[in-house]
mmCIF file of C-alpha atoms in Angstrom:
data_model
loop_
_atom_site.group_PDB
_atom_site.id
_atom_site.type_symbol
_atom_site.label_atom_id
_atom_site.label_comp_id
_atom_site.label_asym_id
_atom_site.label_seq_id
_atom_site.Cartn_x
_atom_site.Cartn_y
_atom_site.Cartn_z
ATOM 1 C CA MET G 1385 0.000 0.000 0.000
ATOM 2 C CA ASN G 1386 2.782 2.482 0.890
ATOM 3 C CA LEU G 1387 4.498 1.759 -2.419
ATOM 4 C CA GLN G 1388 1.299 2.553 -4.333
ATOM 5 C CA ILE G 1389 0.807 5.809 -2.403
ATOM 6 C CA SER G 1390 4.450 6.702 -3.005
ATOM 7 C CA PHE G 1391 3.993 6.102 -6.719
ATOM 8 C CA ILE G 1392 0.913 8.360 -6.780
ATOM 9 C CA ASN G 1393 2.830 11.119 -4.989
ATOM 10 C CA MET G 1394 5.774 10.850 -7.380
ATOM 11 C CA PHE G 1395 3.462 10.875 -10.402
ATOM 12 C CA LEU G 1396 1.652 13.944 -9.090
ATOM 13 C CA LEU G 1397 4.962 15.663 -8.407
ATOM 14 C CA LEU G 1398 6.036 14.919 -11.990
ATOM 15 C CA VAL G 1399 2.771 16.392 -13.326
ATOM 16 C CA ILE G 1400 3.299 19.511 -11.213
ATOM 17 C CA VAL G 1401 6.859 19.935 -12.524
ATOM 18 C CA VAL G 1402 5.734 19.511 -16.146
ATOM 19 C CA VAL G 1403 2.870 22.012 -15.739
ATOM 20 C CA LEU G 1404 5.167 24.547 -14.070
ATOM 21 C CA PHE G 1405 7.765 24.096 -16.828
ATOM 22 C CA LEU G 1406 5.142 24.661 -19.545
ATOM 23 C CA LEU G 1407 3.845 27.752 -17.779
ATOM 24 C CA TYR G 1408 7.398 29.065 -17.405
ATOM 25 C CA ARG G 1409 8.177 28.362 -21.083
ATOM 26 C CA LEU G 1410 4.986 30.015 -22.293
ATOM 27 C CA GLN G 1411 5.519 33.059 -20.093
ATOM 28 C CA LYS G 1412 9.223 33.315 -21.003
ATOM 29 C CA SER G 1413 8.368 33.398 -24.721
ATOM 30 C CA ASN G 1414 6.680 36.759 -24.127
ATOM 31 C CA GLU G 1415 10.189 38.225 -23.756
ATOM 32 C CA TRP G 1416 11.280 36.916 -27.157
ATOM 33 C CA ILE G 1417 12.232 39.312 -29.925
ATOM 34 C CA GLU G 1418 9.945 40.016 -32.855
ATOM 35 C CA ILE G 1419 11.284 39.258 -36.328
ATOM 36 C CA GLN G 1420 10.026 39.091 -39.914
ATOM 37 C CA ALA G 1421 9.581 35.507 -41.142
ATOM 38 C CA GLU G 1422 8.198 33.734 -44.180
ATOM 39 C CA ILE G 1423 6.013 30.623 -44.098
ATOM 40 C CA GLN G 1424 7.720 27.835 -46.048
ATOM 41 C CA GLU G 1425 5.369 24.900 -45.588
ATOM 42 C CA VAL G 1426 2.050 24.144 -43.922
ATOM 43 C CA THR G 1427 0.351 20.760 -43.882
ATOM 44 C CA VAL G 1428 -2.466 19.469 -41.712
ATOM 45 C CA GLN G 1429 -3.137 15.922 -40.609
ATOM 46 C CA GLU G 1430 -6.497 14.967 -39.132
ATOM 47 C CA ASN G 1431 -6.317 12.647 -36.154
ATOM 48 C CA ILE G 1432 -9.748 11.173 -35.420
ATOM 49 C CA VAL G 1433 -10.169 9.891 -31.879
ATOM 50 C CA LYS G 1434 -13.167 7.766 -30.986
ATOM 51 C CA GLU G 1435 -13.649 7.083 -27.295
ATOM 52 C CA ASN G 1436 -16.848 5.810 -25.645
ATOM 53 C CA ASN G 1437 -18.798 6.470 -28.864
ATOM 54 C CA ILE G 1438 -17.660 10.096 -28.834
ATOM 55 C CA LYS G 1439 -15.703 11.210 -31.867
ATOM 56 C CA SER G 1440 -13.272 14.104 -31.727
ATOM 57 C CA VAL G 1441 -10.801 15.418 -34.249
ATOM 58 C CA ASP G 1442 -7.358 16.851 -33.581
ATOM 59 C CA TYR G 1443 -5.734 18.806 -36.391
ATOM 60 C CA ILE G 1444 -1.963 18.371 -36.262
ATOM 61 C CA VAL G 1445 -0.157 21.174 -38.082
ATOM 62 C CA ASP G 1446 3.268 20.615 -39.568
ATOM 63 C CA LEU G 1447 4.753 23.939 -40.543
ATOM 64 C CA SER G 1448 8.044 25.630 -41.153
ATOM 65 C CA PHE G 1449 8.944 29.286 -41.369
ATOM 66 C CA LYS G 1450 12.220 30.920 -42.281
ATOM 67 C CA TYR G 1451 13.817 33.914 -40.561
ATOM 68 C CA THR G 1452 17.225 35.538 -40.707
ATOM 69 C CA ILE G 1453 19.308 36.899 -37.829
ATOM 70 C CA ASP G 1454 22.695 38.516 -38.496
ATOM 71 C CA TYR G 1455 22.822 37.022 -42.011
ATOM 72 C CA LYS G 1456 22.209 33.515 -40.658
ATOM 73 C CA GLU G 1457 19.058 31.704 -41.754
ATOM 74 C CA TYR G 1458 16.938 29.715 -39.284
ATOM 75 C CA ILE G 1459 13.896 27.469 -39.694
ATOM 76 C CA GLY G 1460 11.171 27.495 -37.052
ATOM 77 C CA THR G 1461 8.482 24.864 -36.652
ATOM 78 C CA LYS G 1462 6.442 25.886 -33.594
ATOM 79 C CA ILE G 1463 3.170 27.775 -33.477
ATOM 80 C CA TYR G 1464 3.425 28.393 -29.725
ATOM 81 C CA ALA G 1465 6.588 27.936 -27.665
ATOM 82 C CA GLY G 1466 6.325 24.854 -25.501
ATOM 83 C CA LEU G 1467 3.048 23.568 -26.941
ATOM 84 C CA PRO G 1468 2.294 21.022 -29.659
ATOM 85 C CA ASN G 1469 1.075 22.276 -33.033
ATOM 86 C CA VAL G 1470 -2.442 20.925 -32.532
ATOM 87 C CA PHE G 1471 -5.845 22.519 -33.033
ATOM 88 C CA THR G 1472 -9.036 20.965 -31.708
ATOM 89 C CA ASP G 1473 -11.381 23.519 -33.272
ATOM 90 C CA LYS G 1474 -11.794 23.578 -37.065
ATOM 91 C CA ASN G 1475 -12.624 27.316 -37.099
ATOM 92 C CA ASP G 1476 -9.421 28.149 -35.204
ATOM 93 C CA LEU G 1477 -7.473 25.996 -37.654
ATOM 94 C CA ASP G 1478 -9.075 27.679 -40.672
ATOM 95 C CA THR G 1479 -8.281 31.140 -39.279
ATOM 96 C CA PHE G 1480 -4.685 30.111 -38.633
ATOM 97 C CA LEU G 1481 -4.312 28.698 -42.159
ATOM 98 C CA GLN G 1482 -5.788 31.825 -43.762
ATOM 99 C CA ASN G 1483 -3.322 34.038 -41.907
ATOM 100 C CA ASN G 1484 -0.327 31.753 -42.441
ATOM 101 C CA ALA G 1485 -0.445 30.516 -46.030
ATOM 102 C CA VAL G 1486 2.766 29.371 -47.731
ATOM 103 C CA TRP G 1487 5.065 32.291 -48.740
ATOM 104 C CA THR G 1488 3.180 34.687 -46.473
ATOM 105 C CA LYS G 1489 5.337 37.201 -44.602
ATOM 106 C CA VAL G 1490 4.549 36.975 -40.893
ATOM 107 C CA ILE G 1491 5.850 38.157 -37.564
ATOM 108 C CA ALA G 1492 7.613 35.446 -35.548
ATOM 109 C CA TYR G 1493 9.396 35.540 -32.202
ATOM 110 C CA TYR G 1494 12.758 34.116 -31.218
ATOM 111 C CA ASP G 1495 14.788 33.702 -28.062
ATOM 112 C CA TYR G 1496 17.685 36.159 -28.064
ATOM 113 C CA ASN G 1497 19.822 33.718 -26.042
ATOM 114 C CA ASN G 1498 19.011 30.830 -28.382
ATOM 115 C CA PRO G 1499 18.020 32.127 -31.846
ATOM 116 C CA GLU G 1500 17.078 28.629 -33.026
ATOM 117 C CA ASP G 1501 14.214 28.636 -30.518
ATOM 118 C CA SER G 1502 11.258 30.398 -32.134
ATOM 119 C CA ALA G 1503 7.479 30.460 -32.467
ATOM 120 C CA LEU G 1504 4.865 32.203 -34.585
ATOM 121 C CA LEU G 1505 2.638 33.239 -31.705
ATOM 122 C CA ARG G 1506 3.025 34.226 -28.082
ATOM 123 C CA VAL G 1507 0.650 33.250 -25.301
ATOM 124 C CA GLN G 1508 -0.368 36.007 -22.929
ATOM 125 C CA ILE G 1509 -1.038 34.404 -19.539
ATOM 126 C CA PRO G 1510 -1.911 36.928 -16.831
ATOM 127 C CA TYR G 1511 0.184 36.539 -13.690
ATOM 128 C CA PHE G 1512 -2.901 36.096 -11.527
ATOM 129 C CA ALA G 1513 -3.866 33.091 -13.685
ATOM 130 C CA ILE G 1514 -0.430 31.549 -13.176
ATOM 131 C CA VAL G 1515 -0.645 32.091 -9.426
ATOM 132 C CA LEU G 1516 -4.162 30.627 -9.415
ATOM 133 C CA ILE G 1517 -3.072 27.524 -11.355
ATOM 134 C CA ILE G 1518 -0.073 26.954 -9.088
ATOM 135 C CA THR G 1519 -2.222 27.456 -5.968
ATOM 136 C CA VAL G 1520 -4.836 24.957 -7.151
ATOM 137 C CA ILE G 1521 -2.160 22.374 -8.018
ATOM 138 C CA LEU G 1522 -0.490 22.793 -4.619
ATOM 139 C CA TRP G 1523 -3.844 22.504 -2.785
ATOM 140 C CA ILE G 1524 -4.659 19.309 -4.688
ATOM 141 C CA TRP G 1525 -1.242 17.906 -3.841
ATOM 142 C CA TYR G 1526 -1.661 18.916 -0.203
ATOM 143 C CA GLY G 1527 -5.079 17.228 -0.113
ATOM 144 C CA ILE G 1528 -3.662 14.016 -1.537
ATOM 145 C CA LEU G 1529 -0.830 14.080 0.994
ATOM 146 C CA GLN G 1530 -3.370 14.506 3.820
ATOM 147 C CA VAL G 1531 -5.451 11.573 2.541
ATOM 148 C CA ASN G 1532 -2.266 9.488 2.339
ATOM 149 C CA LYS G 1533 -1.347 10.486 5.871
ATOM 150 C CA LEU G 1534 -4.772 9.329 7.132
ATOM 151 C CA MET G 1535 -4.356 6.042 5.296
ATOM 152 C CA TRP G 1536 -0.918 5.487 6.873
ATOM 153 C CA ASP G 1537 -2.184 6.140 10.410
#
C-alpha cells in the first residue's frame, strides 16, 4: 500500500513539474524578440479519436517558417513555444491557415539567447492566472498528501 501511495505522490509531483515548466516556457516566450519571417510549408493531418462512442478530431499542423538573424538563416516549426502544433477547433485551424499561407510574410518571435528557438505566436497568460493555477495544483497535492497520511495512520 505504501508503495502505491508513493507512486501516486511521485506521479503527481512529476505532473506539477511539467505544468510549471510549460507555464514558465509560455511566459518566457513573451520576452522573445519580434522578427520578420516567411512561411515555407504548412500541412495538416487529421487525427480522429473515438472514445466511448464520442468522436473528436485533432488537427496536427506541420509547418516551417524561415527567418534571418545577423545574415544567418533559421527554420522554425512551432506555433506556440512549448506547446504542440495541434488545433481541436476547425474554425481556429481555418483562421490560422488563412493568416499563415505558404510564402506569407509573418511576424515570428525568437529567443535572443538561443536564436534557433522560435514560435509564430506568443501566449499572454496573466500573472494572476499563473498564481491561481499553481495554488490549485499545490492545494490538490496537499489534499492528496493529507489523505495518504490518514491512510498510513
